[in-house]
Coordinates of C-alpha atoms in Angstrom, one line a residue:
X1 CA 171.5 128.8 41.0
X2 CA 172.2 126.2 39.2
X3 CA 175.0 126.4 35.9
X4 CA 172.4 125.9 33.0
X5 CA 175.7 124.9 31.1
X6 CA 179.0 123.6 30.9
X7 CA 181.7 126.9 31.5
X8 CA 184.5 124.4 31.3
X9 CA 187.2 125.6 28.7
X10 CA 188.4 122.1 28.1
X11 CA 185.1 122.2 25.7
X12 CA 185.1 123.6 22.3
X13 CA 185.7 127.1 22.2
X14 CA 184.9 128.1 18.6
X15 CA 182.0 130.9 19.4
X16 CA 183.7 134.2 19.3
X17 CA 181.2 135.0 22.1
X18 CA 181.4 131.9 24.5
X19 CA 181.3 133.1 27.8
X20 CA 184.5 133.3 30.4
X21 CA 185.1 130.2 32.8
X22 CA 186.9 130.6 36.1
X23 CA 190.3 129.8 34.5
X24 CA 190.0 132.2 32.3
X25 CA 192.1 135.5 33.0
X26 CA 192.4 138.8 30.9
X27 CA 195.8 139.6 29.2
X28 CA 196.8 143.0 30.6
X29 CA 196.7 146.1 28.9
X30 CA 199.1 146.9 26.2
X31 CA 199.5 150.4 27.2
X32 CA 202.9 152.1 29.1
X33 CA 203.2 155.0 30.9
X34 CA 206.0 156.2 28.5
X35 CA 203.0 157.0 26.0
X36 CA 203.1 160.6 25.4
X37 CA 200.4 162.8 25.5
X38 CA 201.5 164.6 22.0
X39 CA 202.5 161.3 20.5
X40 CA 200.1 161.6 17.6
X41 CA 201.2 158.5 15.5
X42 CA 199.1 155.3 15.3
X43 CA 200.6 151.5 16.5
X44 CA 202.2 151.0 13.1
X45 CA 203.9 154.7 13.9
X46 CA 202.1 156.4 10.7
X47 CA 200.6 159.9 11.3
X48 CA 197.4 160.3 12.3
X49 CA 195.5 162.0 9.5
X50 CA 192.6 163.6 11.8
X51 CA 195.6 166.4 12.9
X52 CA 196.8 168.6 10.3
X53 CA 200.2 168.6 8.6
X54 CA 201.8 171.2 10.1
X55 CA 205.7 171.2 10.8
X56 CA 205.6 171.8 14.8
X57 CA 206.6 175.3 16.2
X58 CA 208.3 173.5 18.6
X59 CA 211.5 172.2 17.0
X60 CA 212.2 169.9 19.6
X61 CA 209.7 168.1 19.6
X62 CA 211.0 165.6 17.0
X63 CA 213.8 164.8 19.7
X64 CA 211.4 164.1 23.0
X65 CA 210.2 162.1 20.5
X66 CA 213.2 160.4 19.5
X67 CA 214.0 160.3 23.8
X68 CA 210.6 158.6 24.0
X69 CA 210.4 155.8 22.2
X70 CA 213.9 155.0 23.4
X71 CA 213.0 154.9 26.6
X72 CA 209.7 153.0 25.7
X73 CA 212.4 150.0 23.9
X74 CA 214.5 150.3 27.0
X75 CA 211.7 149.4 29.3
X76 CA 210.7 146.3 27.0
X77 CA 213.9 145.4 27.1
X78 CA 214.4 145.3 30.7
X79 CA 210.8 143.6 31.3
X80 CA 211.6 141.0 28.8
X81 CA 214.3 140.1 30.9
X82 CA 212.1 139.8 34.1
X83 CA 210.8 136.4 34.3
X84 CA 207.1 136.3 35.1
X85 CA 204.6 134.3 37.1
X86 CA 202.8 131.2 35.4
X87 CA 199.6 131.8 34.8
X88 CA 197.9 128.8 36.5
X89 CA 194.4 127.9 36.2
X90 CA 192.0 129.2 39.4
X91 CA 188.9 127.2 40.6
X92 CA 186.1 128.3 43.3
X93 CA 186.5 126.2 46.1
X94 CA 185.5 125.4 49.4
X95 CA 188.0 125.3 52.5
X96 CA 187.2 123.1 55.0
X97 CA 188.8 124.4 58.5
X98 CA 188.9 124.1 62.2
X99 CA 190.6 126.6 64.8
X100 CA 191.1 126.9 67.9
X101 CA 190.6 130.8 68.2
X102 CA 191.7 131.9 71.7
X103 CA 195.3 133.3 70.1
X104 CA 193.5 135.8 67.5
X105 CA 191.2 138.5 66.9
X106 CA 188.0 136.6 65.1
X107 CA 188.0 135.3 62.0
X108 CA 187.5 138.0 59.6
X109 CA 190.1 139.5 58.2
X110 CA 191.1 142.6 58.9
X111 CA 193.0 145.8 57.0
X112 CA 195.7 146.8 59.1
X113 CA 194.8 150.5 60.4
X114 CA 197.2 153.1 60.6
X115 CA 199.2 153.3 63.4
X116 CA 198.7 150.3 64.3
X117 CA 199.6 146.7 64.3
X118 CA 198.2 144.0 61.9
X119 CA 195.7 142.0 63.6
X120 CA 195.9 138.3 63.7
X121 CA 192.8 136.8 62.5
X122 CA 191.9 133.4 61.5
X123 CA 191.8 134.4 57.4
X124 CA 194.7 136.3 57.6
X125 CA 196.8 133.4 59.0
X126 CA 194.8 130.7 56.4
X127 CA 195.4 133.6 53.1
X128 CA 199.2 134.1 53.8
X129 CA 199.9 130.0 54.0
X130 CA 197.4 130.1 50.6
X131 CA 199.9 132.4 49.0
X132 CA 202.8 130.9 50.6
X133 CA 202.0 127.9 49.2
X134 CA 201.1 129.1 45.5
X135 CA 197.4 128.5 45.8
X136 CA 196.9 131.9 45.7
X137 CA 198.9 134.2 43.0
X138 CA 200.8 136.9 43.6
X139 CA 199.1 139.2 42.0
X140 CA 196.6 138.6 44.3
X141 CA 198.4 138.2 47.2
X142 CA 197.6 141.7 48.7
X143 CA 194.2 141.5 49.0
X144 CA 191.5 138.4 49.7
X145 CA 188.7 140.8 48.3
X146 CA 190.7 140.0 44.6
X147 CA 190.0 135.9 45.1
X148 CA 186.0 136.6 46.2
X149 CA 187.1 135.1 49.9
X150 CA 184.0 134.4 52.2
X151 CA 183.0 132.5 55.1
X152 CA 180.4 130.5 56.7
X153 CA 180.0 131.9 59.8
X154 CA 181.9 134.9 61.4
X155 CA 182.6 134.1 65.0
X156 CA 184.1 136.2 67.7
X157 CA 187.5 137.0 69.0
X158 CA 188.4 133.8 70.9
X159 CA 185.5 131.9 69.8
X160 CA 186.4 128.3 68.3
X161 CA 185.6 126.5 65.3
X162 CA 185.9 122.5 64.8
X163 CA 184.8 123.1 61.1
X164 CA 183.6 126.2 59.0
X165 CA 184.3 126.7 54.8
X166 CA 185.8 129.4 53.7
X167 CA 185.2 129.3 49.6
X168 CA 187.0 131.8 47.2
X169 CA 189.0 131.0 44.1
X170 CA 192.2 129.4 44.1
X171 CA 194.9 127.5 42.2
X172 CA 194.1 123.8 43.0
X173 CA 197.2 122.5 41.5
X174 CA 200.3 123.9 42.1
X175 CA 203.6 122.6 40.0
X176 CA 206.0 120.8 42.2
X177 CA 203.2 120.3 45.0
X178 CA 201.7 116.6 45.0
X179 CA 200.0 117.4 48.7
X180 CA 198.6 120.7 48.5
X181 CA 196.5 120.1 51.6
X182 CA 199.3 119.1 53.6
X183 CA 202.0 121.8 52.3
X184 CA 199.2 124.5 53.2
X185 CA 198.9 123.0 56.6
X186 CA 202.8 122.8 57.3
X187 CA 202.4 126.2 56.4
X188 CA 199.8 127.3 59.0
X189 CA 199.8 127.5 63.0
X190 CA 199.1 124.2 64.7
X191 CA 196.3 125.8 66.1
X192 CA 194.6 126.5 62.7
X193 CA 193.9 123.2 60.1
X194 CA 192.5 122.6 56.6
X195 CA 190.9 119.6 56.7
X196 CA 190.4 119.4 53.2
X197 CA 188.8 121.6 49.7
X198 CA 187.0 120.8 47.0
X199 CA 185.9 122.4 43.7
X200 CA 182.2 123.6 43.4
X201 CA 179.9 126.0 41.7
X202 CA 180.9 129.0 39.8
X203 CA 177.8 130.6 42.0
X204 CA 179.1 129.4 45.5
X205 CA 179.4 131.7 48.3
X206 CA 179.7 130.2 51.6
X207 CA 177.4 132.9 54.0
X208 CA 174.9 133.1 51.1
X209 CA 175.1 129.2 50.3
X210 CA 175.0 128.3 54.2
X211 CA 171.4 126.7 55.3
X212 CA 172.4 126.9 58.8
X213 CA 175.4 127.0 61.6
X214 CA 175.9 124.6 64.5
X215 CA 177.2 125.5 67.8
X216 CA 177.7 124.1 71.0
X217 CA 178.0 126.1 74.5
X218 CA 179.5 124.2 77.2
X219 CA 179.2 125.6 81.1
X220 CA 179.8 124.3 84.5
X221 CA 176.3 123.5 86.1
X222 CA 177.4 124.9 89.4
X223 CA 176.0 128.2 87.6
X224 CA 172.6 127.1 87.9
X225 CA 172.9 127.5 91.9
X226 CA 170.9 130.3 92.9
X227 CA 171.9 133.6 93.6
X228 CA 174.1 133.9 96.9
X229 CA 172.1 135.0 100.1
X230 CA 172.9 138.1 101.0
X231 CA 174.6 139.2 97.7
X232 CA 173.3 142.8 95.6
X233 CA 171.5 140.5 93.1
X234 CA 169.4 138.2 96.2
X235 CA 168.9 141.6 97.7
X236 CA 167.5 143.2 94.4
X237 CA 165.3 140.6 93.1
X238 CA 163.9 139.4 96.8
X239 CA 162.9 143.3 97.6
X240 CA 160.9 143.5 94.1
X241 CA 159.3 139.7 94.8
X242 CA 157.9 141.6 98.0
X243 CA 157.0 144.8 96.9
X244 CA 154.5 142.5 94.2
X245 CA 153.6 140.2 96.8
X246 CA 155.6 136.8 95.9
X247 CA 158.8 135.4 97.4
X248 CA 162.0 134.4 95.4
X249 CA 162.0 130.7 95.3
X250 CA 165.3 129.9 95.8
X251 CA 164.7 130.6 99.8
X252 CA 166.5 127.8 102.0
X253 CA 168.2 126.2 99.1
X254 CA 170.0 123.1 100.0
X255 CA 173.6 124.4 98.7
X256 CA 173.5 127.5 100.7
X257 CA 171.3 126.3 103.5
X258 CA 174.2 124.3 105.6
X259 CA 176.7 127.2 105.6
X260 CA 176.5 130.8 106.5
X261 CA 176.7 132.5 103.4
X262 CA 178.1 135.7 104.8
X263 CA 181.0 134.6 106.9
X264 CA 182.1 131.9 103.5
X265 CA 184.7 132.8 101.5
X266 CA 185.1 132.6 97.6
X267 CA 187.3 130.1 97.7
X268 CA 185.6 128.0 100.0
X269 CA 182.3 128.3 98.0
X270 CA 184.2 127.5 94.9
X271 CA 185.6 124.2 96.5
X272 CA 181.8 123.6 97.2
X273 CA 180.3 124.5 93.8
X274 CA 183.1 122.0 92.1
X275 CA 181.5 119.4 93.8
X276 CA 178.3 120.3 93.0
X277 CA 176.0 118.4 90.2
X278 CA 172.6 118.9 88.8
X279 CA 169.5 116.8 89.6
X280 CA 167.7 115.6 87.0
X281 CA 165.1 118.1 87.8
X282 CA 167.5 121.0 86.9
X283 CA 168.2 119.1 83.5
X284 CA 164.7 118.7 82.8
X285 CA 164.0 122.4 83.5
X286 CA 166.5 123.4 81.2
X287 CA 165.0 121.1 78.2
X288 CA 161.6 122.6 78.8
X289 CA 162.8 126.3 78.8
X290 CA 165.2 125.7 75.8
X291 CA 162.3 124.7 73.3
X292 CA 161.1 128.2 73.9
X293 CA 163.9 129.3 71.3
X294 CA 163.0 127.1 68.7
X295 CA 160.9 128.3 65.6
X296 CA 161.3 131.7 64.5
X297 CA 160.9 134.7 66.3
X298 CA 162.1 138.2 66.8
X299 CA 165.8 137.5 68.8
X300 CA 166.4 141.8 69.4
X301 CA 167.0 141.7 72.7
X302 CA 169.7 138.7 72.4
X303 CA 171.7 141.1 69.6
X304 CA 172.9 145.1 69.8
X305 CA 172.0 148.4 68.4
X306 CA 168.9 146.4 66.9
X307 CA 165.5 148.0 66.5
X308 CA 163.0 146.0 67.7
X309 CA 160.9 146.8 64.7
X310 CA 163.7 145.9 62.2
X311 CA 162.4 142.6 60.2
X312 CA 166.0 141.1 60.3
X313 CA 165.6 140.3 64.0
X314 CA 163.4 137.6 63.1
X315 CA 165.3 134.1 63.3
X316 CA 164.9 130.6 62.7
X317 CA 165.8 128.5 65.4
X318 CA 166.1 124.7 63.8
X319 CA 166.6 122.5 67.1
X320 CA 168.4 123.1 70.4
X321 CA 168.6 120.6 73.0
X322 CA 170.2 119.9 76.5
X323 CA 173.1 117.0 76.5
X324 CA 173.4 115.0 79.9
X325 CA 175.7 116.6 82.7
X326 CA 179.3 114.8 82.7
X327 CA 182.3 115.0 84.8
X328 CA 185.5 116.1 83.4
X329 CA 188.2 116.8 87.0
X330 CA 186.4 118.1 89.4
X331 CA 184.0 120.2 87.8
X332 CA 180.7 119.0 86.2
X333 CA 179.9 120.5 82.9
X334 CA 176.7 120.9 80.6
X335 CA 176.4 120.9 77.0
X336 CA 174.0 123.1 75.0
X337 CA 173.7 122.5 71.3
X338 CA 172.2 125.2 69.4
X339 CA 171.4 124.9 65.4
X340 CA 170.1 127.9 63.7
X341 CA 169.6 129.0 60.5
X342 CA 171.6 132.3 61.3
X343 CA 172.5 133.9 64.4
X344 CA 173.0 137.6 65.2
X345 CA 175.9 139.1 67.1
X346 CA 176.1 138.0 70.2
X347 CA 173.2 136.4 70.0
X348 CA 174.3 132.5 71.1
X349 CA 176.1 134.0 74.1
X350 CA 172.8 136.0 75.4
X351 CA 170.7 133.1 74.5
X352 CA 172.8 131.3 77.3
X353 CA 172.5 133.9 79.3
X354 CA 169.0 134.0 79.4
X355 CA 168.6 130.3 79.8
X356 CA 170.8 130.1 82.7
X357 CA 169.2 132.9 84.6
X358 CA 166.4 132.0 84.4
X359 CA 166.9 128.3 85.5
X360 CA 168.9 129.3 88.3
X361 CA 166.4 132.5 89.7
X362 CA 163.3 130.3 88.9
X363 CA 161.8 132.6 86.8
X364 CA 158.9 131.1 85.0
X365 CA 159.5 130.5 81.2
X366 CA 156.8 132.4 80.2
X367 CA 159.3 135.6 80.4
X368 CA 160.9 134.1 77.4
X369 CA 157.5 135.2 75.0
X370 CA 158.0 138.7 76.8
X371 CA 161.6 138.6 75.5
X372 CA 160.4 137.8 72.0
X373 CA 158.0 141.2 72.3
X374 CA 159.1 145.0 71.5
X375 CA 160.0 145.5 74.8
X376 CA 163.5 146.2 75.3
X377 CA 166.0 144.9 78.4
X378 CA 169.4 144.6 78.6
X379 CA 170.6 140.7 78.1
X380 CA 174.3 140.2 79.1
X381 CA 176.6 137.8 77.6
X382 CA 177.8 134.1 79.0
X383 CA 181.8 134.3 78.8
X384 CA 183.3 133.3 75.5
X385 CA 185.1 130.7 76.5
X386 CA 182.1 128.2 76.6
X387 CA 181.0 128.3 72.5
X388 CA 182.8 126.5 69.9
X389 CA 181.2 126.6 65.9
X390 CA 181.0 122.8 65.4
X391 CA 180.1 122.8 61.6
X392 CA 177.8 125.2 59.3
X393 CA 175.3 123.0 57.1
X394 CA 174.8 123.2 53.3
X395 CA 171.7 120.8 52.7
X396 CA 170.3 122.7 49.8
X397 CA 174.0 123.1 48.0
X398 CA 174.4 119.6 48.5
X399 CA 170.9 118.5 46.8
X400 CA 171.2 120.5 44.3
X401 CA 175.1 119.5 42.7
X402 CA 174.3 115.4 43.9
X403 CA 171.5 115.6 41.8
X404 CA 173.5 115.9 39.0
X405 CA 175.4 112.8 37.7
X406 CA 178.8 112.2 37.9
X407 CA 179.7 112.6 34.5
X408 CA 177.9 115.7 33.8
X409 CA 180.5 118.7 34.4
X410 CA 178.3 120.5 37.1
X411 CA 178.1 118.1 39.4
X412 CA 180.6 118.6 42.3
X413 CA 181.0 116.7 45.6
X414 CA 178.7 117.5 48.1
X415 CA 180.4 119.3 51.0
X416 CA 180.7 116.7 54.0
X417 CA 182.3 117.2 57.3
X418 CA 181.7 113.7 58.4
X419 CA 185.0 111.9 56.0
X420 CA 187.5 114.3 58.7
X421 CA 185.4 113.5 61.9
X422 CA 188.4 111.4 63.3
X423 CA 191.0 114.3 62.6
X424 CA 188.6 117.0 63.9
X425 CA 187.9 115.3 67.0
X426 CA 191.1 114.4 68.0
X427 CA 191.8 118.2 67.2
X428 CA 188.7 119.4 69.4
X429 CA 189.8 117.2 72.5
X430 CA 193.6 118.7 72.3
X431 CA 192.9 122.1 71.6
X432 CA 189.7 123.4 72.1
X433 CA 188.0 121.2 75.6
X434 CA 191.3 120.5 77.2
X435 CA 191.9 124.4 76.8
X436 CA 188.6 125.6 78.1
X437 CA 188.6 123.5 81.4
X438 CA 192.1 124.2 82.1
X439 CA 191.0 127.9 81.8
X440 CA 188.3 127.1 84.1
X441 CA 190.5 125.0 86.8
X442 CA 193.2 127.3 86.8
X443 CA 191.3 130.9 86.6
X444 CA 187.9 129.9 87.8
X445 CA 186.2 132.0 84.7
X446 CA 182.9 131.7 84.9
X447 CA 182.9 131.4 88.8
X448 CA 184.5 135.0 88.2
X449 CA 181.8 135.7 85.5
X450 CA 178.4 134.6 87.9
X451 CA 180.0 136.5 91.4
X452 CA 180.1 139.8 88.7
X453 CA 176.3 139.2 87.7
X454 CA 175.7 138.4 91.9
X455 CA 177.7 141.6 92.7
X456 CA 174.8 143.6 90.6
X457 CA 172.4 146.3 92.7
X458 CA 170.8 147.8 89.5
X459 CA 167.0 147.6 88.3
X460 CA 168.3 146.2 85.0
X461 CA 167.6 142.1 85.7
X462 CA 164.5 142.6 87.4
X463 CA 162.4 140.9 84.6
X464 CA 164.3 137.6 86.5
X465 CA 161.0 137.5 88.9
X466 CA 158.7 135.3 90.1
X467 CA 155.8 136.2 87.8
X468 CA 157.6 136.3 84.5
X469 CA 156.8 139.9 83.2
X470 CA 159.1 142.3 82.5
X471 CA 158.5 145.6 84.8
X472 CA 158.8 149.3 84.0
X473 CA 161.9 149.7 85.7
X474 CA 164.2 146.9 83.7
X475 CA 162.8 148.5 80.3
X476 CA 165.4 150.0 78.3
X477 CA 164.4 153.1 76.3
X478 CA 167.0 154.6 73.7
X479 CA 168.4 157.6 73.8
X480 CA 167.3 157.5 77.4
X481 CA 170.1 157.3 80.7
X482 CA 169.4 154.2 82.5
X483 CA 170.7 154.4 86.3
X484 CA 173.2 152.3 87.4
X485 CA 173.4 150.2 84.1
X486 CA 175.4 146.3 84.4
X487 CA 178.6 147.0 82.8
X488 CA 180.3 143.8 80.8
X489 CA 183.9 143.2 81.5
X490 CA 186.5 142.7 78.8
X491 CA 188.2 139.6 80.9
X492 CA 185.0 137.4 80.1
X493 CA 185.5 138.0 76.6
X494 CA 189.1 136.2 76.4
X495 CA 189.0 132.5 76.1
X496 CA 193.3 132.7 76.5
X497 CA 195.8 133.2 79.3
X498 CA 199.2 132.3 80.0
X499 CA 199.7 128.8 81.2
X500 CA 201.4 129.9 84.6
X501 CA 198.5 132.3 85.5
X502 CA 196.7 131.2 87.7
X503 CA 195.1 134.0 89.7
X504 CA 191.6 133.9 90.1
X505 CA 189.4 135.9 87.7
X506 CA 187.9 138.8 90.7
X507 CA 183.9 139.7 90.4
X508 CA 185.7 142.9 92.0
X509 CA 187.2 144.4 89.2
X510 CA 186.7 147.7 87.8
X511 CA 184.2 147.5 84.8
X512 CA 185.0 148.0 81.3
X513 CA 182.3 149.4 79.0
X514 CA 182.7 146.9 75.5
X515 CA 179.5 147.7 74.6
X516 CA 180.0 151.3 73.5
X517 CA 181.6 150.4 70.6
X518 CA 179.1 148.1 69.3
X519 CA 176.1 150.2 69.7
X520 CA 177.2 153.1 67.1
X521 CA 177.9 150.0 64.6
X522 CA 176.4 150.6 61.1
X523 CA 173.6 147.5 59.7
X524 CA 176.2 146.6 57.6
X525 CA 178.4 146.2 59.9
X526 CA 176.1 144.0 62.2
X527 CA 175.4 142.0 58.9
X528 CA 179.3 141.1 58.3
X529 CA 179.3 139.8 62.2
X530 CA 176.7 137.5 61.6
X531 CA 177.7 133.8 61.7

């Protein structure tokens, strides 16, 4: 909303009843804890005339007296002597950041939990250099709750961001600092930059005010080979194709078709799959099926413990689109650009999965629309290490304050990522895409990650058929035991690993079940891990 006036205090300030502005803070309160409860005089020490003049039974009360309001001028004498924090002006403002998130635990802060270490999040790392470097007080310093700190978009543990905003109120000018910008950043890990802040509205929040969130998900297009011959997956989904009558399509494909598949090794199939590359037909397939996402509709099955029902599943999605395959080493990679208005947990990550999938098995896109219905399956996730948060988008913030002329004291400067594109690129090539294929060379992750789906014999990915319907036995049903359900694995989740590991991620490792947890979360909860 816009300010309907000016809430600056350099203004005239002569209306006993002029409203607060953001610099504004109350004086604390006069009261001690050394006021006793029998202490009956008023605060120029005359008796109270309500209580009646009696001499007290108590004939020492006159001395606790005495012993009180001594130690009451003993107190103001010491704090007198304690010199105390300036009180320095705070603004709202918006951070503009960029991580590279494979060191910390998401970007949320978190309250440490008893027992147990303090985890290390992107805010927590950004509020400690903030109160390190006097933007923040230290009476606030405890708590980012006190300063009103949001963000634009909540992403994972691992999960990168070239830019988000983080807004809350801070001290834009601290004495003694002629770069706050670059002190904070000095202050921070190299892994973690503030490209830049800026004042704006009293009103801003940066979820609320966010119009929409860019990502990108990168992957190597050797996933979109088909399903190994002879693997529990092939087996699976070519025994349902003909028990309805069809065949899978990807019979005789040309990347299997000159080697026996069940005599060749990993290792030998990963040398193969490096040099792989997409025609144009698999490129064009993927641009066909990824308009099926745009517009709005009900994304429940690419979230968690959602009901179907629940009007908050519906989504907006503004424009996705396919980039060309390039070349980076030996591996050919893919770029997916997804731009939403908001995006459910998780819900990027599954989108991929479903696209991919389905490219790969040949499923007709039609089985998207059954994906959109009330019908529930279970939707995995693509490996974390492929999404990076390239910018949230604040079109209707920055219409409304540039609307505004310069010289009137609510306009602000609209919030533009485009002035630190140099800084933020450099950044992205050095710490977030150098990162992710070095992961991907040295550990073979999402090699690992498409084996694991390969290595499934359950009913729960038979909607990936040749007729595009999802069947009876893929349907999940709460509160109801599914057999043999596709467990996730906690190793696809990290997006770090220590730079001499180089041991392949195994399909063959025991399953971790990380989606317990999720499934008991509250709405709330699934709210604050939106992003």
């Amino acid at each position: 909303m816009d300010e309907k006036r000016s809430l600056d205090p350099d203004l005239s300030t002569s209306s006993s009843k002029r409203l607060k502005t953001d610099t504004e803070v109350e004086e604390p309160s006069k009261a001690t804890a050394f006021e006793s409860p029998i202490d009956t005089s008023d605060h120029e020490g005359r008796e109270d005339k309500s209580v009646k003049s009696k001499k007290p039974k108590d004939k020492n009360l006159k001395g606790r007296r005495r012993r009180d309001q001594a130690s009451r001028d003993a107190w103001e004498a010491r704090s007198s002597d304690i010199p105390k924090e300036p009180r320095l002006p705070k603004r709202e403002c918006a951070l503009l950041i960029g991580f590279c998130g494979s060191k910390y635990s998401g970007m949320q802060f978190q309250k440490v939990q008893p027992g147990l270490p303090q985890p290390r999040t992107i805010e927590g790392e950004l509020f400690r250099a903030l109160v390190t470097a006097g933007a923040v007080s230290k009476d606030n310093s405890e708590d980012p709750v006190k300063v009103g700190l949001a963000r634009a978009a909540r992403t994972d543990a691992g999960v990168h961001a070239v830019g988000n905003i983080v807004s809350l109120k801070m001290i834009m000018s601290v004495p003694g600092v002629d770069d706050l910008r670059a002190h904070i950043n000095t202050l921070l890990p190299p892994d973690i930059r503030l490209w830049g802040f800026q004042r704006v509205q009293r009103s801003f929040n940066a979820r609320l005010l966010c119009d929409a969130r860019k990502y990108t998900y990168f992957f190597p297009s050797y996933l979109l080979i088909p399903p190994k011959p002879g693997s529990h997956l092939d087996g699976v989904l070519r025994e349902y194709a003909l028990s309805q009558g069809s065949e899978i399509p990807w019979d005789n494909d040309p990347f299997w078709s000159p080697v026996d598949p069940t005599k060749s090794t990993p290792q030998e199939d990963m040398l193969r799959k490096r040099a792989w590359r997409a025609t144009p037909a698999h490129v064009d397939r993927l641009r066909d099926m990824v308009l099926k996402f745009e517009k709005t509709h009900n994304f429940h099955n690419f979230t968690v413990a959602r009901d179907p029902k629940d009007k908050t599943n519906i989504r907006f999605m503004k424009n996705l689109q396919i980039a060309e395959p390039a070349v980076y080493g030996e591996t050919e990679w893919i770029a997916v650009s997804l731009h939403g208005q908001s995006f459910m947990l998780h819900q990027k990550r599954k989108m991929m999965f479903a696209l991919v999938m389905i490219c790969r098995t040949g499923t007709p896109s039609s089985v998207i629309d059954e994906l959109f219905g009330l019908t529930s399956v279970h939707i995995p996730k693509m490996p974390a290490l492929g999404l990076l948060l390239e910018h949230p988008v604040f079109t209707g913030y920055n219409t409304r304050v540039t609307s505004k002329s310069p010289s009137d004291p609510d306009y602000r400067e609209p919030i533009d990522f485009d002035k630190y594109s140099e800084e933020m690129n450099t950044f992205k090539q050095r710490y977030i895409y150098d990162n992710m294929r070095s992961i991907e060379d040295r550990k073979g992750l999402f090699d690992g990650w498409i084996r694991s789906v390969d290595s499934y014999r359950g009913a729960d990915f038979l909607y990936l058929n040749p007729k595009g319907v999802i069947p009876p036995e893929s349907v999940v049903t709460k509160g109801v035991r599914r057999e043999n359900p596709f467990r996730e694995r906690k190793v696809f989740n990290l997006t770090s690993f220590a730079e001499d590991d180089n041991e392949r991620v195994q399909a063959e490792e025991l399953p971790d079940e990380v989606e317990d947890a999720e499934e008991s979360m509250t709405k709330k909860q699934l709210e604050e891990a939106e992003g």
